[in-house]
C-alpha cells in the first residue's frame, strides 16, 4: 500500500520548492488534497529534499493509492489525468493573482513575464513535461538547412473505457472547444480534458480581447497559443496581419503565426480563431533570400522569395502599418490568382482554394512577415490534396501540413517508433519485411535505403532517422505551390509581377 501521508508531504514540498505556493499555504493545500482523496486526517512525515523537474512520479504514487482505495473510477490514462489535474489545481493561484504577477513582470520586460508564466505552467504540470520528454527528436541537414523531426509521444492514446463512457454522457457544449477561455479551471470529463491547473493571460490585439496560454504538448520552446476571446472561426484577412504584428510589438522575443483558414492546408482546429507562437528559431526563419524583389508602391519594404521548399515571400520593414497593408495586398491578389500550367486554380465554382500561412517576428531591428502561399485543391491523382504530402510519402506522414511543419518542424505519428525499429532489424538481416503487413507501405522506401547503403558500415538507426528527415523535405516540396525548379520559379515570378 502506498504511504499516502508521505506522498502528500512530497507533493506539498514540491509545490513550495517550485514557488507554486508559500509555506503559509501549506495547511490549506494539504486539507484541499485530503478532500479530493476523501481522507479525514494527515499524519506528517519527514522526507528528504528533492529537486524534481516535474511532479508526475509523486502523482503516479498518489494515483496508485486512489486506485487501491476505489477513489479512481478506472485506472486508465483519461481518469488518471482527470484526477491528477484536480490535485495540481490546488497549487495554482486564482487567475487574478496570476495576472497581477504577469503584468508586474511585464513592466520589467515582456520576456520576464513569459519566462515566469512558462515556469508556472511547467511546475503545475499543465505542461506535462514527463510526457513531452518522451518525444523522440532529431535534426536532418538538407539543402534548406537543418529540419527538426519529432515523433510525437506526448499526447495520450485514446482510452477505450473513456470512449465507451463518453457515449452515455449528456451532450455538453461547454466549453465550446479546447481553446475557449472557459477551459480555465474546468474540471473536465471523460471526453474533455481537465484544466484546473490552467491559467490564461488576457491580451488586447486590435482593440479585441485575446488570450495567451501555452500548449500542454509543447513541440518547441515556449510553444504558445494565442486565441480569440470570442469563439469565431479562423479567417485570414487584413486584421490577421494587424494582430500578428501588434503581438510581436508587445512580445518582441516571440514569433507568432497563423495556420491557414481552409481545410487540408489548415490546422486541426478551424472553428476557433487562434495563432501559435513561442521562442524558437525554426529552419525557415534562418533560410536566406533566393531572389530580391521590389513591389510597386511598397519600394521601402524589403521583399524577397525565400529559399525554402514551400513558396514563401518575406517582407521586412520598421513600419508595421505598411507591412500589414502589403501583406494583405499579397493575400488579396493570391486569393484570385490562377496558373493552370502549375496546377494552381483559385476557385472551383464559388469554392476558394487559395490562402496563406503568415508568420511574424521582430528580427535585426525590423518587423518581418513571411507569407507562405497555400492551395487546397484536390484531384483524382491526389485526392487528399495536390499541394499535400503525396501518396508515396504517406508511410511517414499523410496528415495536414500546418504552421509548425511549414516552418520546418515535422510532427510525426507515434506508430513510427515501432515501425522504424522493425525496419532497422530488417535492414541488418534479423527480420524479413515480408512478414509484417503494417510495413508493406514502406517496401519501396526500404528497398531504396537497402540499395543506397548496401555494404557500407552504417548505423541503420541513424540512417533511418536521416532518411525520414529527407522524406519530410520532400513533403514540404509537395506542399509548395511553386516548385523549386526553373518552371516553378518562373511561375512564382509571374505571380510576383501581378502584385
CSV table of C-alpha atoms in Angstrom, one decimal:
chain,number,residue,atom,x,y,z
A,1,UNK,CA,0.0,0.0,0.0
A,2,UNK,CA,1.2,3.5,-0.9
A,3,UNK,CA,2.2,5.7,2.1
A,4,UNK,CA,-0.2,8.5,1.2
A,5,UNK,CA,1.0,10.8,4.0
A,6,UNK,CA,4.5,10.6,2.6
A,7,UNK,CA,3.3,11.3,-0.9
A,8,UNK,CA,1.2,14.3,0.1
A,9,UNK,CA,4.1,15.7,2.0
A,10,UNK,CA,6.4,15.2,-1.0
A,11,UNK,CA,3.9,16.9,-3.3
A,12,UNK,CA,3.5,19.9,-0.9
A,13,UNK,CA,7.2,20.2,-0.6
A,14,UNK,CA,7.5,20.2,-4.4
A,15,UNK,CA,4.9,23.0,-4.6
A,16,UNK,CA,6.9,25.1,-2.1
A,17,UNK,CA,10.2,24.4,-3.9
A,18,UNK,CA,8.7,25.4,-7.3
A,19,UNK,CA,7.2,28.6,-5.7
A,20,UNK,CA,3.7,27.5,-6.7
A,21,UNK,CA,2.7,28.0,-3.0
A,22,UNK,CA,4.2,29.6,0.1
A,23,UNK,CA,5.0,28.0,3.4
A,24,UNK,CA,1.9,29.8,4.8
A,25,UNK,CA,-0.3,27.9,2.3
A,26,UNK,CA,0.8,24.5,3.4
A,27,UNK,CA,-2.0,23.5,5.8
A,28,UNK,CA,-4.7,24.9,3.4
A,29,UNK,CA,-3.3,22.9,0.5
A,30,UNK,CA,-2.9,19.7,2.5
A,31,UNK,CA,-6.5,19.9,3.5
A,32,UNK,CA,-7.6,20.5,-0.1
A,33,UNK,CA,-5.7,17.4,-1.1
A,34,UNK,CA,-7.3,15.4,1.7
A,35,UNK,CA,-10.7,16.5,0.5
A,36,UNK,CA,-10.0,15.3,-3.1
A,37,UNK,CA,-8.6,12.0,-1.8
A,38,UNK,CA,-11.6,11.5,0.6
A,39,UNK,CA,-9.3,11.4,3.7
A,40,UNK,CA,-10.1,12.7,7.1
A,41,UNK,CA,-6.6,13.2,8.5
A,42,UNK,CA,-3.0,13.7,7.7
A,43,UNK,CA,0.0,12.5,9.7
A,44,UNK,CA,3.0,14.5,8.8
A,45,UNK,CA,6.3,12.7,8.0
A,46,UNK,CA,9.8,13.8,7.3
A,47,UNK,CA,11.1,13.5,3.7
A,48,UNK,CA,14.4,14.2,2.2
A,49,UNK,CA,14.8,17.3,-0.1
A,50,UNK,CA,14.2,16.6,-3.7
A,51,UNK,CA,14.9,18.5,-6.9
A,52,UNK,CA,12.3,17.4,-9.4
A,53,UNK,CA,11.7,18.8,-12.9
A,54,UNK,CA,8.0,17.7,-12.7
A,55,UNK,CA,5.7,16.1,-10.1
A,56,UNK,CA,4.5,13.2,-12.2
A,57,UNK,CA,6.3,10.5,-10.2
A,58,UNK,CA,4.7,11.7,-7.0
A,59,UNK,CA,1.3,12.0,-8.7
A,60,UNK,CA,1.6,8.4,-10.0
A,61,UNK,CA,2.1,7.1,-6.5
A,62,UNK,CA,-1.0,9.1,-5.3
A,63,UNK,CA,-3.0,7.8,-8.3
A,64,UNK,CA,-2.0,4.2,-7.3
A,65,UNK,CA,-3.3,4.9,-3.8
A,66,UNK,CA,-6.5,6.3,-5.3
A,67,UNK,CA,-6.9,3.1,-7.4
A,68,UNK,CA,-6.3,0.9,-4.5
A,69,UNK,CA,-8.9,2.7,-2.4
A,70,UNK,CA,-11.5,2.9,-5.1
A,71,UNK,CA,-11.4,6.7,-5.5
A,72,UNK,CA,-10.1,6.4,-9.0
A,73,UNK,CA,-13.1,5.1,-11.1
A,74,UNK,CA,-10.9,3.5,-13.7
A,75,UNK,CA,-7.1,3.1,-13.7
A,76,UNK,CA,-6.7,4.4,-17.3
A,77,UNK,CA,-5.0,7.4,-18.7
A,78,UNK,CA,-8.1,9.5,-19.0
A,79,UNK,CA,-9.3,9.0,-15.5
A,80,UNK,CA,-5.8,9.4,-14.1
A,81,UNK,CA,-5.4,12.7,-15.9
A,82,UNK,CA,-8.7,14.0,-14.6
A,83,UNK,CA,-7.7,13.2,-11.0
A,84,UNK,CA,-4.0,14.4,-11.1
A,85,UNK,CA,-5.0,17.6,-12.7
A,86,UNK,CA,-7.5,18.2,-9.9
A,87,UNK,CA,-4.8,17.6,-7.4
A,88,UNK,CA,-2.4,20.1,-9.1
A,89,UNK,CA,-5.2,22.7,-9.3
A,90,UNK,CA,-4.7,23.0,-5.5
A,91,UNK,CA,-1.3,24.5,-6.2
A,92,UNK,CA,-2.2,27.2,-8.7
A,93,UNK,CA,-3.2,30.7,-7.7
A,94,UNK,CA,-6.5,32.3,-8.7
A,95,UNK,CA,-6.5,33.9,-12.1
A,96,UNK,CA,-6.4,37.5,-10.6
A,97,UNK,CA,-3.3,36.7,-8.6
A,98,UNK,CA,-1.6,35.1,-11.7
A,99,UNK,CA,-2.4,38.2,-13.7
A,100,UNK,CA,-1.0,40.6,-11.1
A,101,UNK,CA,2.3,38.7,-11.2
A,102,UNK,CA,2.3,38.5,-15.0
A,103,UNK,CA,1.7,42.2,-15.6
A,104,UNK,CA,4.1,43.3,-12.9
A,105,UNK,CA,6.7,41.2,-14.6
A,106,UNK,CA,5.7,42.7,-17.9
A,107,UNK,CA,6.5,46.2,-16.6
A,108,UNK,CA,10.1,45.0,-16.2
A,109,UNK,CA,10.1,43.1,-19.6
A,110,UNK,CA,7.9,41.0,-21.8
A,111,UNK,CA,10.4,38.2,-21.6
A,112,UNK,CA,10.4,38.1,-17.8
A,113,UNK,CA,6.6,37.9,-17.9
A,114,UNK,CA,6.5,34.9,-20.3
A,115,UNK,CA,9.5,33.3,-18.6
A,116,UNK,CA,7.8,33.2,-15.2
A,117,UNK,CA,4.5,32.2,-16.7
A,118,UNK,CA,6.1,29.3,-18.6
A,119,UNK,CA,7.9,28.1,-15.3
A,120,UNK,CA,4.5,28.1,-13.6
A,121,UNK,CA,2.8,26.2,-16.4
A,122,UNK,CA,5.6,23.6,-16.3
A,123,UNK,CA,5.7,23.3,-12.5
A,124,UNK,CA,1.9,23.0,-12.2
A,125,UNK,CA,2.0,20.0,-14.6
A,126,UNK,CA,-0.3,21.9,-17.0
A,127,UNK,CA,2.6,21.3,-19.5
A,128,UNK,CA,3.2,17.6,-18.9
A,129,UNK,CA,7.0,17.5,-19.0
A,130,UNK,CA,7.2,13.8,-18.2
A,131,UNK,CA,5.2,13.2,-21.4
A,132,UNK,CA,6.9,15.8,-23.7
A,133,UNK,CA,10.3,14.4,-22.7
A,134,UNK,CA,9.2,11.1,-24.3
A,135,UNK,CA,9.1,12.8,-27.7
A,136,UNK,CA,11.9,11.5,-30.0
A,137,UNK,CA,13.6,14.4,-31.8
A,138,UNK,CA,16.5,14.9,-34.1
A,139,UNK,CA,17.7,17.2,-36.8
A,140,UNK,CA,18.4,16.4,-40.5
A,141,UNK,CA,20.7,18.5,-42.7
A,142,UNK,CA,19.1,19.4,-46.0
A,143,UNK,CA,19.6,21.8,-48.9
A,144,UNK,CA,17.3,24.2,-46.9
A,145,UNK,CA,19.0,24.0,-43.6
A,146,UNK,CA,18.5,21.8,-40.5
A,147,UNK,CA,15.0,20.4,-40.4
A,148,UNK,CA,13.6,19.4,-37.0
A,149,UNK,CA,12.0,16.0,-36.8
A,150,UNK,CA,9.8,14.9,-33.8
A,151,UNK,CA,7.9,11.7,-33.3
A,152,UNK,CA,5.0,12.8,-31.0
A,153,UNK,CA,4.6,10.5,-28.0
A,154,UNK,CA,3.3,13.2,-25.6
A,155,UNK,CA,-0.4,13.0,-26.5
A,156,UNK,CA,-2.0,10.1,-24.7
A,157,UNK,CA,-3.6,7.3,-26.7
A,158,UNK,CA,-7.4,7.2,-26.8
A,159,UNK,CA,-8.8,5.4,-23.8
A,160,UNK,CA,-11.3,2.7,-24.8
A,161,UNK,CA,-13.1,2.9,-21.4
A,162,UNK,CA,-13.4,6.6,-21.6
A,163,UNK,CA,-14.7,6.4,-25.2
A,164,UNK,CA,-17.3,4.0,-24.1
A,165,UNK,CA,-18.3,6.2,-21.1
A,166,UNK,CA,-18.5,9.3,-23.3
A,167,UNK,CA,-21.3,7.7,-25.3
A,168,UNK,CA,-23.5,7.8,-22.2
A,169,UNK,CA,-22.7,11.4,-21.3
A,170,UNK,CA,-25.3,14.1,-21.8
A,171,UNK,CA,-24.2,16.4,-24.7
A,172,UNK,CA,-22.4,19.5,-23.5
A,173,UNK,CA,-21.3,22.5,-25.5
A,174,UNK,CA,-19.4,23.9,-22.5
A,175,UNK,CA,-16.6,24.8,-23.1
A,176,UNK,CA,-17.4,25.1,-26.8
A,177,UNK,CA,-13.9,23.9,-27.8
A,178,UNK,CA,-10.5,23.1,-26.4
A,179,UNK,CA,-9.4,26.7,-27.0
A,180,UNK,CA,-12.2,28.7,-25.3
A,181,UNK,CA,-11.2,30.7,-22.2
A,182,UNK,CA,-13.9,28.8,-20.3
A,183,UNK,CA,-11.4,25.9,-20.1
A,184,UNK,CA,-9.6,27.8,-17.3
A,185,UNK,CA,-10.2,25.9,-14.1
A,186,UNK,CA,-12.6,23.4,-15.7
A,187,UNK,CA,-12.9,20.0,-14.0
A,188,UNK,CA,-13.1,18.1,-17.3
A,189,UNK,CA,-15.0,15.0,-18.2
A,190,UNK,CA,-14.1,11.8,-20.0
A,191,UNK,CA,-14.4,13.5,-23.4
A,192,UNK,CA,-12.8,16.8,-22.4
A,193,UNK,CA,-9.5,17.3,-20.5
A,194,UNK,CA,-9.4,18.8,-17.0
A,195,UNK,CA,-7.9,22.2,-16.8
A,196,UNK,CA,-7.9,23.2,-13.1
A,197,UNK,CA,-4.1,24.0,-13.4
A,198,UNK,CA,-4.6,26.2,-16.5
A,199,UNK,CA,-4.4,30.0,-16.2
A,200,UNK,CA,-4.8,32.2,-19.3
A,201,UNK,CA,-3.4,35.7,-19.9
A,202,UNK,CA,-5.8,38.3,-21.5
A,203,UNK,CA,-4.1,40.5,-24.1
A,204,UNK,CA,-5.5,43.1,-26.4
A,205,UNK,CA,-5.0,42.8,-30.1
A,206,UNK,CA,-6.5,45.4,-32.4
A,207,UNK,CA,-8.9,46.5,-29.6
A,208,UNK,CA,-10.2,42.9,-29.2
A,209,UNK,CA,-9.8,40.6,-26.3
A,210,UNK,CA,-7.5,37.7,-27.0
A,211,UNK,CA,-5.8,35.3,-24.6
A,212,UNK,CA,-2.3,33.8,-24.3
A,213,UNK,CA,-1.6,30.3,-22.9
A,214,UNK,CA,1.0,27.6,-23.6
A,215,UNK,CA,0.3,24.3,-25.4
A,216,UNK,CA,0.2,21.4,-23.0
A,217,UNK,CA,2.1,19.4,-25.7
A,218,UNK,CA,4.9,21.8,-26.3
A,219,UNK,CA,6.6,20.9,-29.6
A,220,UNK,CA,9.3,23.6,-29.2
A,221,UNK,CA,10.4,26.1,-26.6
A,222,UNK,CA,7.6,28.1,-25.0
A,223,UNK,CA,5.0,26.8,-27.6
A,224,UNK,CA,2.2,29.3,-27.2
A,225,UNK,CA,-1.4,29.5,-28.3
A,226,UNK,CA,-2.9,32.9,-28.7
A,227,UNK,CA,-6.7,32.6,-29.1
A,228,UNK,CA,-9.6,35.0,-29.7
A,229,UNK,CA,-11.9,35.7,-26.8
A,230,UNK,CA,-14.9,35.0,-28.9
A,231,UNK,CA,-15.5,31.5,-30.4
A,232,UNK,CA,-15.3,32.5,-34.0
A,233,UNK,CA,-13.9,30.5,-37.0
A,234,UNK,CA,-10.4,31.0,-38.5
A,235,UNK,CA,-10.3,33.7,-41.1
A,236,UNK,CA,-7.2,35.2,-42.7
A,237,UNK,CA,-7.6,38.8,-43.6
A,238,UNK,CA,-6.2,42.3,-43.1
A,239,UNK,CA,-7.0,42.1,-39.4
A,240,UNK,CA,-4.9,38.9,-39.1
A,241,UNK,CA,-1.7,40.8,-40.2
A,242,UNK,CA,-2.5,43.7,-37.8
A,243,UNK,CA,-2.9,41.3,-34.9
A,244,UNK,CA,0.2,39.3,-35.6
A,245,UNK,CA,2.3,42.4,-35.8
A,246,UNK,CA,0.8,44.0,-32.7
A,247,UNK,CA,1.5,40.8,-30.8
A,248,UNK,CA,5.2,40.9,-32.0
A,249,UNK,CA,5.3,44.6,-31.0
A,250,UNK,CA,4.2,43.6,-27.5
A,251,UNK,CA,6.2,40.4,-27.2
A,252,UNK,CA,9.3,41.1,-29.5
A,253,UNK,CA,11.1,38.0,-28.2
A,254,UNK,CA,8.4,35.7,-29.7
A,255,UNK,CA,7.4,34.8,-33.2
A,256,UNK,CA,3.7,34.3,-34.0
A,257,UNK,CA,2.0,32.7,-36.9
A,258,UNK,CA,-1.4,31.5,-38.1
A,259,UNK,CA,-2.5,28.3,-39.6
A,260,UNK,CA,-4.2,28.7,-43.0
A,261,UNK,CA,-8.0,29.1,-42.8
A,262,UNK,CA,-9.0,26.4,-45.3
A,263,UNK,CA,-9.3,22.6,-44.9
A,264,UNK,CA,-6.4,20.4,-46.0
A,265,UNK,CA,-3.9,23.2,-45.7
A,266,UNK,CA,-5.2,24.5,-42.3
A,267,UNK,CA,-4.7,23.3,-38.7
A,268,UNK,CA,-6.7,20.8,-36.7
A,269,UNK,CA,-9.0,23.5,-35.2
A,270,UNK,CA,-10.6,25.8,-37.7
A,271,UNK,CA,-13.6,26.6,-35.6
A,272,UNK,CA,-11.8,29.0,-33.2
A,273,UNK,CA,-9.6,31.8,-34.5
A,274,UNK,CA,-6.1,31.4,-33.0
A,275,UNK,CA,-2.4,31.7,-33.5
A,276,UNK,CA,0.7,29.9,-32.4
A,277,UNK,CA,3.9,31.5,-31.2
A,278,UNK,CA,6.9,31.0,-29.0
A,279,UNK,CA,10.7,31.3,-28.6
A,280,UNK,CA,12.3,29.1,-31.2
A,281,UNK,CA,14.4,29.5,-34.3
A,282,UNK,CA,12.9,27.3,-37.0
A,283,UNK,CA,14.8,26.5,-40.1
A,284,UNK,CA,12.6,28.7,-42.3
A,285,UNK,CA,13.5,31.7,-40.2
A,286,UNK,CA,17.2,31.2,-41.0
A,287,UNK,CA,16.6,30.4,-44.7
A,288,UNK,CA,18.2,33.1,-46.9
A,289,UNK,CA,16.5,35.2,-49.6
A,290,UNK,CA,16.8,33.4,-53.0
A,291,UNK,CA,15.8,36.4,-55.1
A,292,UNK,CA,15.2,40.1,-54.1
A,293,UNK,CA,12.0,41.7,-55.4
A,294,UNK,CA,10.6,45.2,-55.4
A,295,UNK,CA,6.8,45.6,-55.1
A,296,UNK,CA,5.4,48.7,-56.8
A,297,UNK,CA,4.0,51.2,-54.2
A,298,UNK,CA,5.9,49.5,-51.4
A,299,UNK,CA,9.5,50.2,-52.5
A,300,UNK,CA,10.6,50.9,-48.9
A,301,UNK,CA,9.7,47.4,-47.8
A,302,UNK,CA,12.4,44.8,-48.2
A,303,UNK,CA,11.0,41.9,-50.1
A,304,UNK,CA,12.2,38.6,-51.5
A,305,UNK,CA,11.5,35.0,-52.4
A,306,UNK,CA,12.8,32.7,-49.6
A,307,UNK,CA,15.0,29.7,-50.4
A,308,UNK,CA,12.6,27.2,-48.9
A,309,UNK,CA,10.7,24.1,-50.3
A,310,UNK,CA,7.4,25.8,-49.8
A,311,UNK,CA,6.5,29.1,-51.6
A,312,UNK,CA,7.4,32.0,-49.2
A,313,UNK,CA,7.6,35.8,-49.7
A,314,UNK,CA,9.5,37.6,-46.9
A,315,UNK,CA,8.8,41.2,-46.1
A,316,UNK,CA,10.8,43.4,-43.7
A,317,UNK,CA,10.1,47.0,-42.5
A,318,UNK,CA,10.2,49.2,-39.5
A,319,UNK,CA,6.7,50.4,-40.5
A,320,UNK,CA,4.1,48.0,-39.0
A,321,UNK,CA,1.2,49.6,-40.9
A,322,UNK,CA,2.9,49.4,-44.3
A,323,UNK,CA,4.0,45.8,-43.7
A,324,UNK,CA,0.4,44.8,-42.8
A,325,UNK,CA,-1.1,46.6,-45.8
A,326,UNK,CA,1.4,44.9,-48.2
A,327,UNK,CA,0.8,41.5,-46.6
A,328,UNK,CA,-2.9,41.9,-47.1
A,329,UNK,CA,-2.4,43.1,-50.7
A,330,UNK,CA,-0.4,40.0,-51.5
A,331,UNK,CA,-3.2,37.8,-49.9
A,332,UNK,CA,-5.9,39.6,-51.9
A,333,UNK,CA,-4.0,39.1,-55.2
A,334,UNK,CA,-3.2,35.5,-54.3
A,335,UNK,CA,-6.8,34.6,-53.4
A,336,UNK,CA,-7.9,35.1,-57.0
A,337,UNK,CA,-4.7,34.0,-58.8
A,338,UNK,CA,-4.7,31.0,-61.1
A,339,UNK,CA,-1.9,29.5,-63.2
A,340,UNK,CA,-3.0,26.1,-64.7
A,341,UNK,CA,0.5,25.4,-66.0
A,342,UNK,CA,1.5,24.7,-62.4
A,343,UNK,CA,-1.9,23.3,-61.2
A,344,UNK,CA,-2.9,26.5,-59.4
A,345,UNK,CA,-6.7,27.3,-59.7
A,346,UNK,CA,-8.1,29.8,-57.3
A,347,UNK,CA,-11.7,28.7,-57.3
A,348,UNK,CA,-13.9,25.7,-58.2
A,349,UNK,CA,-17.2,27.4,-58.9
A,350,UNK,CA,-17.6,29.5,-55.7
A,351,UNK,CA,-15.3,27.4,-53.5
A,352,UNK,CA,-12.0,29.2,-52.8
A,353,UNK,CA,-8.7,27.3,-52.8
A,354,UNK,CA,-6.0,29.9,-52.2
A,355,UNK,CA,-5.0,31.2,-48.8
A,356,UNK,CA,-1.8,31.9,-46.9
A,357,UNK,CA,0.1,30.8,-43.7
A,358,UNK,CA,1.6,34.0,-42.3
A,359,UNK,CA,4.4,34.2,-39.7
A,360,UNK,CA,5.6,37.4,-38.0
A,361,UNK,CA,8.7,38.2,-35.9
A,362,UNK,CA,10.9,41.1,-34.9
A,363,UNK,CA,14.5,40.5,-36.1
A,364,UNK,CA,17.5,42.7,-36.5
A,365,UNK,CA,15.5,45.8,-35.6
A,366,UNK,CA,12.8,45.3,-38.2
A,367,UNK,CA,9.4,43.6,-38.3
A,368,UNK,CA,9.3,40.6,-40.6
A,369,UNK,CA,6.4,38.8,-42.2
A,370,UNK,CA,6.8,35.5,-44.0
A,371,UNK,CA,3.8,34.8,-46.3
A,372,UNK,CA,3.5,31.2,-47.3
A,373,UNK,CA,1.3,30.7,-50.3
A,374,UNK,CA,-1.2,27.7,-50.0
A,375,UNK,CA,-3.7,26.0,-52.2
A,376,UNK,CA,-6.1,23.2,-51.1
A,377,UNK,CA,-7.3,21.9,-54.4
A,378,UNK,CA,-7.6,18.1,-54.9
A,379,UNK,CA,-7.5,15.9,-58.0
A,380,UNK,CA,-8.1,12.2,-58.9
A,381,UNK,CA,-4.4,11.6,-58.7
A,382,UNK,CA,-4.1,13.4,-55.4
A,383,UNK,CA,-7.4,13.1,-53.6
A,384,UNK,CA,-6.0,14.4,-50.3
A,385,UNK,CA,-4.5,17.5,-51.9
A,386,UNK,CA,-2.4,18.4,-54.9
A,387,UNK,CA,-0.2,20.5,-52.6
A,388,UNK,CA,-0.2,18.0,-49.7
A,389,UNK,CA,2.1,15.0,-49.0
A,390,UNK,CA,1.7,12.7,-52.0
A,391,UNK,CA,0.7,9.1,-51.5
A,392,UNK,CA,4.3,7.7,-51.9
A,393,UNK,CA,5.2,9.6,-48.7
A,394,UNK,CA,2.2,8.5,-46.6
A,395,UNK,CA,4.2,5.8,-44.8
A,396,UNK,CA,5.9,8.7,-43.0
A,397,UNK,CA,3.1,11.4,-42.9
A,398,UNK,CA,-0.2,11.9,-44.6
A,399,UNK,CA,-1.7,14.5,-42.1
A,400,UNK,CA,-2.1,18.2,-42.9
A,401,UNK,CA,0.9,20.4,-43.2
A,402,UNK,CA,0.2,23.1,-40.7
A,403,UNK,CA,2.0,26.1,-39.3
A,404,UNK,CA,4.6,24.1,-37.4
A,405,UNK,CA,5.5,21.9,-40.3
A,406,UNK,CA,5.6,24.8,-42.7
A,407,UNK,CA,8.3,26.4,-40.6
A,408,UNK,CA,10.4,23.2,-40.7
A,409,UNK,CA,9.4,21.0,-37.7
A,410,UNK,CA,7.9,17.6,-38.6
A,411,UNK,CA,5.4,16.3,-36.1
A,412,UNK,CA,5.2,12.6,-37.0
A,413,UNK,CA,2.9,9.9,-35.6
A,414,UNK,CA,3.8,7.7,-32.7
A,415,UNK,CA,3.5,4.5,-34.8
A,416,UNK,CA,6.8,5.3,-36.5
A,417,UNK,CA,8.8,4.4,-33.4
A,418,UNK,CA,8.0,0.7,-33.7
A,419,UNK,CA,7.9,0.7,-37.5
A,420,UNK,CA,11.4,2.3,-37.8
A,421,UNK,CA,12.8,-0.1,-35.2
A,422,UNK,CA,11.4,-3.1,-37.1
A,423,UNK,CA,12.8,-1.7,-40.4
A,424,UNK,CA,16.2,-1.4,-38.8
A,425,UNK,CA,16.0,-5.1,-37.8
A,426,UNK,CA,15.1,-5.9,-41.4
A,427,UNK,CA,18.0,-3.9,-42.8
A,428,UNK,CA,20.6,-5.7,-40.6
A,429,UNK,CA,19.1,-9.1,-41.6
A,430,UNK,CA,17.5,-10.1,-38.4
A,431,UNK,CA,13.9,-9.8,-39.7
A,432,UNK,CA,12.1,-10.1,-43.1
A,433,UNK,CA,9.9,-7.1,-44.1
A,434,UNK,CA,7.5,-9.5,-45.9
A,435,UNK,CA,6.4,-10.9,-42.5
A,436,UNK,CA,5.0,-7.5,-41.5
A,437,UNK,CA,1.7,-6.4,-43.1
A,438,UNK,CA,1.9,-3.0,-41.5
A,439,UNK,CA,5.3,-2.4,-43.2
A,440,UNK,CA,4.1,-3.0,-46.7
A,441,UNK,CA,3.7,0.7,-47.4
A,442,UNK,CA,7.4,1.1,-46.6
A,443,UNK,CA,8.7,-1.5,-49.1
A,444,UNK,CA,9.8,0.9,-51.9
A,445,UNK,CA,11.5,3.2,-49.3
A,446,UNK,CA,13.1,0.2,-47.6
A,447,UNK,CA,14.5,-1.1,-50.9
A,448,UNK,CA,15.8,2.3,-51.8
A,449,UNK,CA,17.6,2.6,-48.4
A,450,UNK,CA,18.9,-1.0,-48.6
A,451,UNK,CA,20.4,-0.4,-52.1
A,452,UNK,CA,21.8,3.0,-51.2
A,453,UNK,CA,23.7,1.8,-48.1
A,454,UNK,CA,24.5,-1.8,-49.1
A,455,UNK,CA,27.9,-2.9,-48.0
A,456,UNK,CA,28.6,0.3,-46.1
A,457,UNK,CA,29.5,0.3,-42.3
A,458,UNK,CA,26.5,2.4,-41.2
A,459,UNK,CA,24.3,2.7,-38.1
A,460,UNK,CA,20.9,1.9,-39.6
A,461,UNK,CA,19.0,3.5,-36.8
A,462,UNK,CA,20.7,6.8,-37.6
A,463,UNK,CA,20.3,6.2,-41.4
A,464,UNK,CA,16.5,5.7,-40.9
A,465,UNK,CA,16.3,8.9,-38.9
A,466,UNK,CA,18.2,10.9,-41.5
A,467,UNK,CA,16.2,9.4,-44.4
A,468,UNK,CA,13.0,10.2,-42.6
A,469,UNK,CA,14.2,13.8,-42.5
A,470,UNK,CA,14.8,13.7,-46.2
A,471,UNK,CA,11.2,12.4,-46.7
A,472,UNK,CA,10.0,15.4,-44.7
A,473,UNK,CA,12.0,17.7,-47.0
A,474,UNK,CA,10.0,16.1,-49.9
A,475,UNK,CA,6.8,16.5,-48.0
A,476,UNK,CA,7.4,20.3,-47.8
A,477,UNK,CA,8.2,20.3,-51.5
A,478,UNK,CA,4.9,18.6,-52.3
A,479,UNK,CA,3.1,21.3,-50.2
A,480,UNK,CA,4.8,24.1,-52.1
A,481,UNK,CA,2.6,25.7,-54.8
A,482,UNK,CA,5.6,26.9,-56.9
A,483,UNK,CA,8.3,24.2,-57.0
A,484,UNK,CA,12.0,25.0,-56.6
A,485,UNK,CA,12.8,24.2,-60.3
A,486,UNK,CA,13.1,26.6,-63.2
A,487,UNK,CA,9.5,26.2,-64.2
A,488,UNK,CA,8.2,26.7,-60.7
A,489,UNK,CA,10.4,29.7,-60.0
A,490,UNK,CA,9.4,31.3,-63.3
A,491,UNK,CA,5.8,30.8,-62.4
A,492,UNK,CA,6.5,32.3,-58.9
A,493,UNK,CA,7.9,35.4,-60.6
A,494,UNK,CA,4.9,35.6,-62.8
A,495,UNK,CA,2.8,35.8,-59.7
A,496,UNK,CA,5.1,38.4,-58.1
A,497,UNK,CA,4.6,40.6,-61.2
A,498,UNK,CA,0.9,40.6,-60.6
A,499,UNK,CA,1.2,42.0,-57.1
